[in-house]
Coordinates of C-alpha atoms in Angstrom, one line a residue:
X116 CA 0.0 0.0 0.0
X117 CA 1.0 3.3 -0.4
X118 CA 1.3 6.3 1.9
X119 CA 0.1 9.4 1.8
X120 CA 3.0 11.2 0.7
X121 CA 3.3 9.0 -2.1
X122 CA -0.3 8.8 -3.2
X123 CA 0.1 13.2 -2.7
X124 CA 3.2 13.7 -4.8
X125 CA 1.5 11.7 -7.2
X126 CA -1.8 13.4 -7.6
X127 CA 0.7 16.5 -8.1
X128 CA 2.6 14.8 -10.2
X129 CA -0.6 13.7 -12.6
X130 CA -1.5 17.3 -12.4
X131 CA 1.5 17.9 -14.4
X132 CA 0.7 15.4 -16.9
X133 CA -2.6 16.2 -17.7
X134 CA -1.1 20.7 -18.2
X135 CA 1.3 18.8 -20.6
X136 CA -1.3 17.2 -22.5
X137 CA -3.2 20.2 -23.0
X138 CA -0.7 21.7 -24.5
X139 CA 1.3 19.4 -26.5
X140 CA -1.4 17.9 -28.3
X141 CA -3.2 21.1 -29.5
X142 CA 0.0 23.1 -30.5
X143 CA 2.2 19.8 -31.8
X144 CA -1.3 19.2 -34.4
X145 CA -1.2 23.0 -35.4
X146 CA 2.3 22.6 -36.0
X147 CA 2.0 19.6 -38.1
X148 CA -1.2 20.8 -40.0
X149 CA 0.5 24.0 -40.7
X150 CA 3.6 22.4 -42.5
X151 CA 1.3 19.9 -44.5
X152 CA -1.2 22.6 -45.3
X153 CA 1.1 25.2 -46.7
X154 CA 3.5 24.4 -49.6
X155 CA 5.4 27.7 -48.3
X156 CA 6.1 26.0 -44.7
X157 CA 7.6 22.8 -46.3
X158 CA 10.9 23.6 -46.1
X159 CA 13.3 21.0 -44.9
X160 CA 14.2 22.5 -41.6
X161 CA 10.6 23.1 -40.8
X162 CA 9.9 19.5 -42.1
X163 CA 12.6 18.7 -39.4
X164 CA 10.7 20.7 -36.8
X165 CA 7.2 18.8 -38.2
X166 CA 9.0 15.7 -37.4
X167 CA 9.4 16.7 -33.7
X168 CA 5.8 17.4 -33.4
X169 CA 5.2 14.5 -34.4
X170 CA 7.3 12.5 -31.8
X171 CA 5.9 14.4 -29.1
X172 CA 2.5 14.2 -30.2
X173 CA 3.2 10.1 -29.9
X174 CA 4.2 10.4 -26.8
X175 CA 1.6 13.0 -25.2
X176 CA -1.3 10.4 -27.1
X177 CA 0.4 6.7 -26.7
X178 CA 2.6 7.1 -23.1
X179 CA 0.7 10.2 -21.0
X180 CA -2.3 8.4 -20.4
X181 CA -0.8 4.8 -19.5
X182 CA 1.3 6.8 -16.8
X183 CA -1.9 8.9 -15.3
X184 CA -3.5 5.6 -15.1
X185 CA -0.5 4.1 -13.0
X186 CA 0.0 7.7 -11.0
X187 CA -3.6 8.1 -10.2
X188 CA -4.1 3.8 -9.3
X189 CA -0.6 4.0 -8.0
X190 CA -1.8 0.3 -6.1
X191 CA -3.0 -1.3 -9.2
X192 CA -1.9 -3.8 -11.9
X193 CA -0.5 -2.7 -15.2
X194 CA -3.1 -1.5 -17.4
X195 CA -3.0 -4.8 -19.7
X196 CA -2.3 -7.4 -17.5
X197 CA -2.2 -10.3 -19.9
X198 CA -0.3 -8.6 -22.7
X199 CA 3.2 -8.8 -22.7
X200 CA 3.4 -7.0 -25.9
X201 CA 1.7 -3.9 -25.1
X202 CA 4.3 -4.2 -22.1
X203 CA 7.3 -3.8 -23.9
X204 CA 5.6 -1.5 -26.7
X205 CA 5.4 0.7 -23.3
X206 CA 8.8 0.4 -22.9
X207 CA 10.1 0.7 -26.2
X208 CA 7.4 3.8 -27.4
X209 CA 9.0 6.8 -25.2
X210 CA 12.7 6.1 -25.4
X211 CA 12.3 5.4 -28.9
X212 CA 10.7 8.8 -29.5
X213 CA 13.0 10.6 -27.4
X214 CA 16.0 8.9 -29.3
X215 CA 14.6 10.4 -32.2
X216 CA 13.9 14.0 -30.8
X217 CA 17.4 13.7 -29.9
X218 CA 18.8 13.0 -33.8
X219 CA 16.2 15.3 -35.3
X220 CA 17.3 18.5 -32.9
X221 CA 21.3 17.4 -33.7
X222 CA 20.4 16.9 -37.7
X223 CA 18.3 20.5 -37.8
X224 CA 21.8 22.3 -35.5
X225 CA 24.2 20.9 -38.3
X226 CA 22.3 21.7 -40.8
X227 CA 22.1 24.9 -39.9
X228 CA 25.6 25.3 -39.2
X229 CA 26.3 24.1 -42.6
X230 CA 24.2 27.4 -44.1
X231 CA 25.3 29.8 -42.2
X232 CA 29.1 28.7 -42.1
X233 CA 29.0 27.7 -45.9
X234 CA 26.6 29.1 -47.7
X235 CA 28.0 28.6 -51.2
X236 CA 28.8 24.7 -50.8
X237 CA 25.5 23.8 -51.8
X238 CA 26.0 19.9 -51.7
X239 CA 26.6 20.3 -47.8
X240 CA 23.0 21.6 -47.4
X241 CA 19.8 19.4 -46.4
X242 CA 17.7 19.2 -49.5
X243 CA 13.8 17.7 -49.6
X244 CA 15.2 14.3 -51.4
X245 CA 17.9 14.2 -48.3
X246 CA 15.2 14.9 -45.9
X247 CA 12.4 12.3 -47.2
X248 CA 15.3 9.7 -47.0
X249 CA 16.5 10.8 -43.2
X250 CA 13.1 10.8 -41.3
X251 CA 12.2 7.1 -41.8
X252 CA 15.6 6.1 -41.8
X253 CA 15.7 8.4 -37.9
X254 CA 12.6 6.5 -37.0
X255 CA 13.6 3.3 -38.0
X256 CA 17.3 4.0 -36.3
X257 CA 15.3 5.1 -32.9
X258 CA 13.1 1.8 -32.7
X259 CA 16.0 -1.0 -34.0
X260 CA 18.1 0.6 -31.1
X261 CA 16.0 -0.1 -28.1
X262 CA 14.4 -3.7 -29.5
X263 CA 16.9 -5.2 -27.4
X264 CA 15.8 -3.2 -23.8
X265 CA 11.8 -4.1 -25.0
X266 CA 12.4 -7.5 -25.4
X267 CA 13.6 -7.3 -21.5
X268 CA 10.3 -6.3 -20.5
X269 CA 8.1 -8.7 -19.0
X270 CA 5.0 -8.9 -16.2
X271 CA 5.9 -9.2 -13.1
X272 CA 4.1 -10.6 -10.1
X273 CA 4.1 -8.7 -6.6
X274 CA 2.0 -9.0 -4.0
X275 CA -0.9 -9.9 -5.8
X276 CA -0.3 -7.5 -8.5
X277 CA 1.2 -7.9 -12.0
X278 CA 3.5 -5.0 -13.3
X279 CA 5.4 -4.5 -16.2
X280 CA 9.1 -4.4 -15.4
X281 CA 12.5 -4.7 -17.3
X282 CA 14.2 -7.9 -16.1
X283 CA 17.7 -8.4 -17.1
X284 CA 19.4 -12.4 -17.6
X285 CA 22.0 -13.2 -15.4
X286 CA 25.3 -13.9 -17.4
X287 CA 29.0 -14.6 -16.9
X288 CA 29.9 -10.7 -17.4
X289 CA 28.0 -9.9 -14.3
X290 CA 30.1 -7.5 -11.8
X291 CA 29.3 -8.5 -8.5
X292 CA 29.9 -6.2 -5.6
X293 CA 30.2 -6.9 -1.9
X294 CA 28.1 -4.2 0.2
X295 CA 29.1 -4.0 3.6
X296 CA 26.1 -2.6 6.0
X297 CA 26.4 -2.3 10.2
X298 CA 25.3 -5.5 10.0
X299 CA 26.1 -7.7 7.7
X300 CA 28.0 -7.9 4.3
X301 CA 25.8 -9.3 1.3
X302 CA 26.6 -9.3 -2.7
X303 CA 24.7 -7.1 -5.0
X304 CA 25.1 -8.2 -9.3
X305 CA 25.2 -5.7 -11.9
X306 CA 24.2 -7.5 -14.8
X307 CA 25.9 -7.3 -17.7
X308 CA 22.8 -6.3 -20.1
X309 CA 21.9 -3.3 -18.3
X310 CA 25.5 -2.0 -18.3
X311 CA 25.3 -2.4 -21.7
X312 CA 22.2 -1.4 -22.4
X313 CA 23.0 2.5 -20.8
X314 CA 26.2 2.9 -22.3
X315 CA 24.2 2.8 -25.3
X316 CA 21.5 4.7 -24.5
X317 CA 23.4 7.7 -22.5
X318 CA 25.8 8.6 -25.3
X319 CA 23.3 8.5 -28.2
X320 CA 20.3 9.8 -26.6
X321 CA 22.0 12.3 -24.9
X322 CA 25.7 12.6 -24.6
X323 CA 26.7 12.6 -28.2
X324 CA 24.1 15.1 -29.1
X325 CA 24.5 17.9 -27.0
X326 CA 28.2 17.7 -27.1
X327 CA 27.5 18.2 -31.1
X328 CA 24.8 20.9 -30.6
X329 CA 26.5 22.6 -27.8
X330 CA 29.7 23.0 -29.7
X331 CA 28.0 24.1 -33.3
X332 CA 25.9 26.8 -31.2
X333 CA 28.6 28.2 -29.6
X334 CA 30.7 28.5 -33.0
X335 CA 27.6 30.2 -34.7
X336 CA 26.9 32.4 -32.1
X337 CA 31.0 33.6 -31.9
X338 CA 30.1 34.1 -36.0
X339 CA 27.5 36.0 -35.9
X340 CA 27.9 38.1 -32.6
X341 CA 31.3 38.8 -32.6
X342 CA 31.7 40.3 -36.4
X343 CA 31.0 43.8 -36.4
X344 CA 28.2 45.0 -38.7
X345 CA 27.7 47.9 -41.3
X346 CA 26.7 51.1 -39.5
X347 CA 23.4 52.9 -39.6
X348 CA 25.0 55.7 -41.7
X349 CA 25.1 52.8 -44.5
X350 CA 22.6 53.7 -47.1
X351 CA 23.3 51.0 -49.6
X352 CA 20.3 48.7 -50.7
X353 CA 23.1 45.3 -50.4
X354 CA 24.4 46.7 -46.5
X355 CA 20.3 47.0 -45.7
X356 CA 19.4 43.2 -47.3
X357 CA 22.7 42.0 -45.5
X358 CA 21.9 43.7 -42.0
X359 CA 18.1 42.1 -42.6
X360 CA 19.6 38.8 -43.4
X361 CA 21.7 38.7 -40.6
X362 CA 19.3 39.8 -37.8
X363 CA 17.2 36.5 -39.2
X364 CA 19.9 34.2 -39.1
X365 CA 20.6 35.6 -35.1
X366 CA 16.8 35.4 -34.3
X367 CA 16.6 31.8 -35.9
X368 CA 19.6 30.8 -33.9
X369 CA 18.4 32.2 -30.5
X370 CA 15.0 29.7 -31.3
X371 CA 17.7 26.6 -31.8
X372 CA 19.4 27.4 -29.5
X373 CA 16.5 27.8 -26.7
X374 CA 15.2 24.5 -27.9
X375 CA 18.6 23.2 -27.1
X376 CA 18.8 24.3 -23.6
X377 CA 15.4 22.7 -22.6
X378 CA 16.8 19.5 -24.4
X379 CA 19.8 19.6 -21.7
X380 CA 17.8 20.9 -18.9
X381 CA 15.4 18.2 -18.9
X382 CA 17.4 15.5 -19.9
X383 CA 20.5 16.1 -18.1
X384 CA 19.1 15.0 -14.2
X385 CA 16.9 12.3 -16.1
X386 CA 20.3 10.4 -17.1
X387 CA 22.2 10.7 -14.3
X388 CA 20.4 9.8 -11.4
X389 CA 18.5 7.5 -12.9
X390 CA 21.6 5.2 -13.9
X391 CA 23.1 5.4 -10.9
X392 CA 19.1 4.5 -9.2
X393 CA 19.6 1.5 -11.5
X394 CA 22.6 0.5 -10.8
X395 CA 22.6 0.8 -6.9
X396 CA 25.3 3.2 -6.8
X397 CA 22.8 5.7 -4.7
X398 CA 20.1 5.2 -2.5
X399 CA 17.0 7.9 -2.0
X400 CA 14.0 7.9 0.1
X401 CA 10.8 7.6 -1.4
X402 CA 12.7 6.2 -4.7
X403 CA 9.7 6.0 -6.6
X404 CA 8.5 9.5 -6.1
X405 CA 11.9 10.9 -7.2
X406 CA 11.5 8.4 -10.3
X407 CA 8.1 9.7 -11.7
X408 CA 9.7 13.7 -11.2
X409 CA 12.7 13.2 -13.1
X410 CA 10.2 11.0 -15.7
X411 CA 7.8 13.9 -15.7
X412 CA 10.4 16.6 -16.3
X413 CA 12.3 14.5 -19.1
X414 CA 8.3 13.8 -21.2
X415 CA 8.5 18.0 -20.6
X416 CA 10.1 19.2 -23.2
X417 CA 7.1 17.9 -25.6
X418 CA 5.2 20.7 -24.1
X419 CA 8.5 23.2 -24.6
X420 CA 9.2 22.4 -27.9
X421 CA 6.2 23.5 -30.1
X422 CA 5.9 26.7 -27.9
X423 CA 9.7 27.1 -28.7
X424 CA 9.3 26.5 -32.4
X425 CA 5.6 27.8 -33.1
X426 CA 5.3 31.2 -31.2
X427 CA 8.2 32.2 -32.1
X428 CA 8.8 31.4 -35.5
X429 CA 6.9 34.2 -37.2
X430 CA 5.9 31.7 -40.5
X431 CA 4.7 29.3 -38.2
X432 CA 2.9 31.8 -36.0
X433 CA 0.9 33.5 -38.8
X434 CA -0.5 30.5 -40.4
X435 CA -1.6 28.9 -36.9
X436 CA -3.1 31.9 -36.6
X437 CA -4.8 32.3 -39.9
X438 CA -6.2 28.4 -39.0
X439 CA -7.6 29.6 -35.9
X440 CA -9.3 32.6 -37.4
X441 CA -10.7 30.6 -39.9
X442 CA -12.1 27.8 -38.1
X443 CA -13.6 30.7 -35.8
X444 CA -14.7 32.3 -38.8
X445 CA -13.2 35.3 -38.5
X446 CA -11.1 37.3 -41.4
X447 CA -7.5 36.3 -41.6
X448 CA -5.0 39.0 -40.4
X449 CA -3.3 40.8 -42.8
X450 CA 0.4 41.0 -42.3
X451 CA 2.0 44.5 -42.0
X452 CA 3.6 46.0 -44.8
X453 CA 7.1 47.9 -44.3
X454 CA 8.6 50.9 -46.3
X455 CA 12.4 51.4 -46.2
X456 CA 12.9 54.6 -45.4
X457 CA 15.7 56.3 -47.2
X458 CA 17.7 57.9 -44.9
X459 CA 18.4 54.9 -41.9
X460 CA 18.6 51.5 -42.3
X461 CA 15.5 50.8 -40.0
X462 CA 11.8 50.2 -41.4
X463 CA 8.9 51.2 -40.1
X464 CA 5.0 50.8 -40.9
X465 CA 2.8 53.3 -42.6
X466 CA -0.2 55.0 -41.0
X467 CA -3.5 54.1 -42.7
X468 CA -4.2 57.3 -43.7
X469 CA -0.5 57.1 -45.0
X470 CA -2.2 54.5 -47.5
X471 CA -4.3 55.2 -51.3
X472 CA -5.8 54.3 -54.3
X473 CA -6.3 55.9 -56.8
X474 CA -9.0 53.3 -57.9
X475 CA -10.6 53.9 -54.7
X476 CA -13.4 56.7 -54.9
X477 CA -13.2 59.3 -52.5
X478 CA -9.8 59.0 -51.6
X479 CA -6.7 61.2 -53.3
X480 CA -2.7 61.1 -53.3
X481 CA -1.8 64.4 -52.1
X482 CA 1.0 64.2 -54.1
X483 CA -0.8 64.2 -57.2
X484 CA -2.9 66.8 -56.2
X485 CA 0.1 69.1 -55.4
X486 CA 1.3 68.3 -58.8
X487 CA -1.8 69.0 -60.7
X488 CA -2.8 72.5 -58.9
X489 CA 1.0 73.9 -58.5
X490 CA 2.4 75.5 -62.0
X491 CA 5.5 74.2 -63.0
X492 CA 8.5 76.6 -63.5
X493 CA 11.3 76.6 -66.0
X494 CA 14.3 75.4 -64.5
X495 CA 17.2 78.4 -63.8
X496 CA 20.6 77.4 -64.6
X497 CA 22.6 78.6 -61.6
X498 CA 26.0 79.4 -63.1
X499 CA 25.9 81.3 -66.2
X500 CA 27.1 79.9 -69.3
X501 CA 29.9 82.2 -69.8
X502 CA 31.4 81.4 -66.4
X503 CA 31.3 77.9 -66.3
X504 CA 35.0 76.5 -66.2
X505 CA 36.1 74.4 -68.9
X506 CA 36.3 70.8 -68.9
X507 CA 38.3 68.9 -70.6
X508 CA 37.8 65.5 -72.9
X509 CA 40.6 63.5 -70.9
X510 CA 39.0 64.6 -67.4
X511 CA 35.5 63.5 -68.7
X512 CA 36.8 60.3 -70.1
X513 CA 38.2 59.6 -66.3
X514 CA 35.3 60.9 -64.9
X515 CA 33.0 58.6 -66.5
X516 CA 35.4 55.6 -66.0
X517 CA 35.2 55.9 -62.2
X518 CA 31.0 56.3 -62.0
X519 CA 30.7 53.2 -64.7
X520 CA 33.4 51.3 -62.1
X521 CA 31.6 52.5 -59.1
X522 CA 28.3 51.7 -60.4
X523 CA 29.6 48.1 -61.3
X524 CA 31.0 47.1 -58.3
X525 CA 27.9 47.9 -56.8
X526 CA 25.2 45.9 -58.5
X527 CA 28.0 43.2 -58.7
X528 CA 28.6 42.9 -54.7
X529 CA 24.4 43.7 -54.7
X530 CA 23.7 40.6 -57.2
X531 CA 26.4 38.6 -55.4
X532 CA 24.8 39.1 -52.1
X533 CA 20.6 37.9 -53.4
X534 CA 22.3 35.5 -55.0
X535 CA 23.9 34.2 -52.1
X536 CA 21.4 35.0 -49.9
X537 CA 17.9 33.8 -51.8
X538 CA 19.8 30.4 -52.9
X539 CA 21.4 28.8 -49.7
X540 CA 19.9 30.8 -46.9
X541 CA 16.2 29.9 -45.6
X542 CA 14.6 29.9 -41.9
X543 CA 13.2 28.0 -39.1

């Protein structure tokens, strides 16, 4: 039986679950409707993000509700008591799904690192042909590497009750260590699977990744942040694509690398103490209270992540929010228009009275009216022809030479730059 401490931290912990479902499931379908309903969202690092949402969504539908059932019945049998497929499916369902959250986050940071670093070596980057081969082969990968740890699984009777529990074979390779209490000294086997089993499940769940993605980040964020940028006296068309360009790349890597640091955060205590639970290194009170936290807080991040990617990803955000409006009914929002103004490298947002038609009755340009009621006069030469000095052919020969080179070099370095820019550069 349980106590009352455990049956409390339970109910709290279930409480948990159930604001995680909420919130995964609604915004990990609007995510994945989004990037199957619009052609323009089907890009392959949004396809990427699409393929977390759907991991999540797997485990906030498939593993959620088996563990509120054993939170909230915490004195029960497993939920199929005579299955012992649906046991290890159990087993095998989250780790295999966070396995492949782990590869998609790690494919989407190199992949990205890959753009920004190299924009021009266009065989480096992750095309749709790439992608449609890498998400079943990450899915397939993620499942093949945890058949071993299912097959483990089995029902177990305890005290009347049947649960479903990984039971490891005893083998030669066991390490067996002598624990010395006040009392008494008693072995204790480690068995040989379940070594094994973590040492492949730590470094390629977890380890490996954010060693790749923690590295990658940092290198991209010493590119991006440490350059220094074209000033605001810059009134070039090329310097204002570029600075536009490169405050997208730094917003799309502040989104990465957020969704990074939950990845960490919530997978990091997971790891550890529960290998060292498993293997009897450390003991805890009320073990299986600490067991269900650090499970809750690891299942977390499927909540985190389409928060992370959808709200603030702008494409993302407007499209979810043009579904919403029109399942409502209401009129899709328009998005803003900008006008670069001439004199800063900044834009800003007309007025509505800032804005006509001239197809529109009732409304007039006040420029065009100015135009129309305001005599033109005859221009006014300002030097007199007499007095102006005299130029001659070899000085307008090299005058013209240096505005045809300087006119050159700019549309050259302008062309280089949308070419560069609109062919290997694309966001979240």
């Amino acid at each position: 039986m349980a106590d009352q401490l455990t049956i409390n931290a339970f109910l709290i912990i279930a409480v948990f679950y159930i604001i995680m479902m909420a919130v995964s499931i609604p915004a990990n379908l609007l995510i994945i409707i989004a990037t199957i309903t619009d052609k323009k969202l089907r890009s392959p690092t949004n396809m990427l993000v699409c393929n977390l949402s759907v991991a999540s969504l797997i485990i906030a539908t498939l593993r959620i509700p088996v563990k509120l059932y054993e939170l909230l019945n915490p004195d029960a049998s497993f939920l199929f008591p005579n299955s012992t497929a649906m046991c290890q499916f159990q087993q095998i369902l989250p780790a295999s799904c966070v396995l492949c959250i782990s590869i998609t986050l790690t494919t989407i940071c190199v992949d990205r690192f890959m753009a920004i670093m190299y924009p021009m070596k266009q065989h480096l980057k992750m095309t749709l042909i790439r992608l449609y081969i890498f998400l079943p082969c990450s899915w397939i990968v993620a499942f093949a590497c945890f058949i071993a740890y299912a097959s483990y699984a089995t029902l177990f009777p305890y005290k009347g009750n049947i649960y479903c529990v990984p039971v490891y074979p005893k083998g030669q390779n066991d390490i067996i260590i002598h624990e010395t209490t006040a009392n008494e000294t008693y072995p204790r086997t480690i068995e040989a699977t379940k070594i094994a089993i973590w040492s492949l499940f730590i470094p390629f769940a977890f380890l490996i990744p954010s060693i790749i993605m923690s590295t990658l980040y940092i290198r991209l964020v010493l590119h991006l942040w440490s350059g220094k940028g074209p000033s605001d006296e810059t009134h070039t068309i090329a310097l204002r694509d570029q600075i536009k360009r490169l405050k997208q790349k730094r917003r799309v890597i502040k989104i990465l690398i957020a969704c990074c640091t939950v990845f960490i955060a919530t997978n990091l205590p997971y790891y550890i103490i529960i290998m060292l639970l498993d293997m009897g290194f450390i003991t805890v009170a009320n073990t299986s209270i600490v067991v269900n936290t650090l499970i809750m807080v690891n299942l977390s991040a499927i909540a985190y992540n389409p928060i992370i990617y959808g709200y603030f990803n702008k494409s993302f955000r407007y499209r979810v929010d043009a579904m919403i409006r029109n399942m409502v009914g209401l009129t899709p929002r328009r998005r803003r228009t900008f006008t670069v103004s001439s004199n800063t490298a900044t834009s800003q947002a007309p007025n509505n009275s800032q804005r006509y038609s001239p197809r529109q009755p009732g409304k007039t340009n006040p420029k065009e009216t100015y135009l129309k009621t305001t005599p033109r006069e005859p221009a006014k030469s300002c030097i007199r022809e007499n007095t102006k000095p005299k130029v001659t052919e070899s000085v307008k020969n090299t005058e013209r030479a240096s505005i045809e080179t300087t006119l050159t070099e700019s549309v050259y370095s302008y062309s280089i730059e949308s070419f560069r820019h609109s062919k290997y550069s694309s966001d979240v």
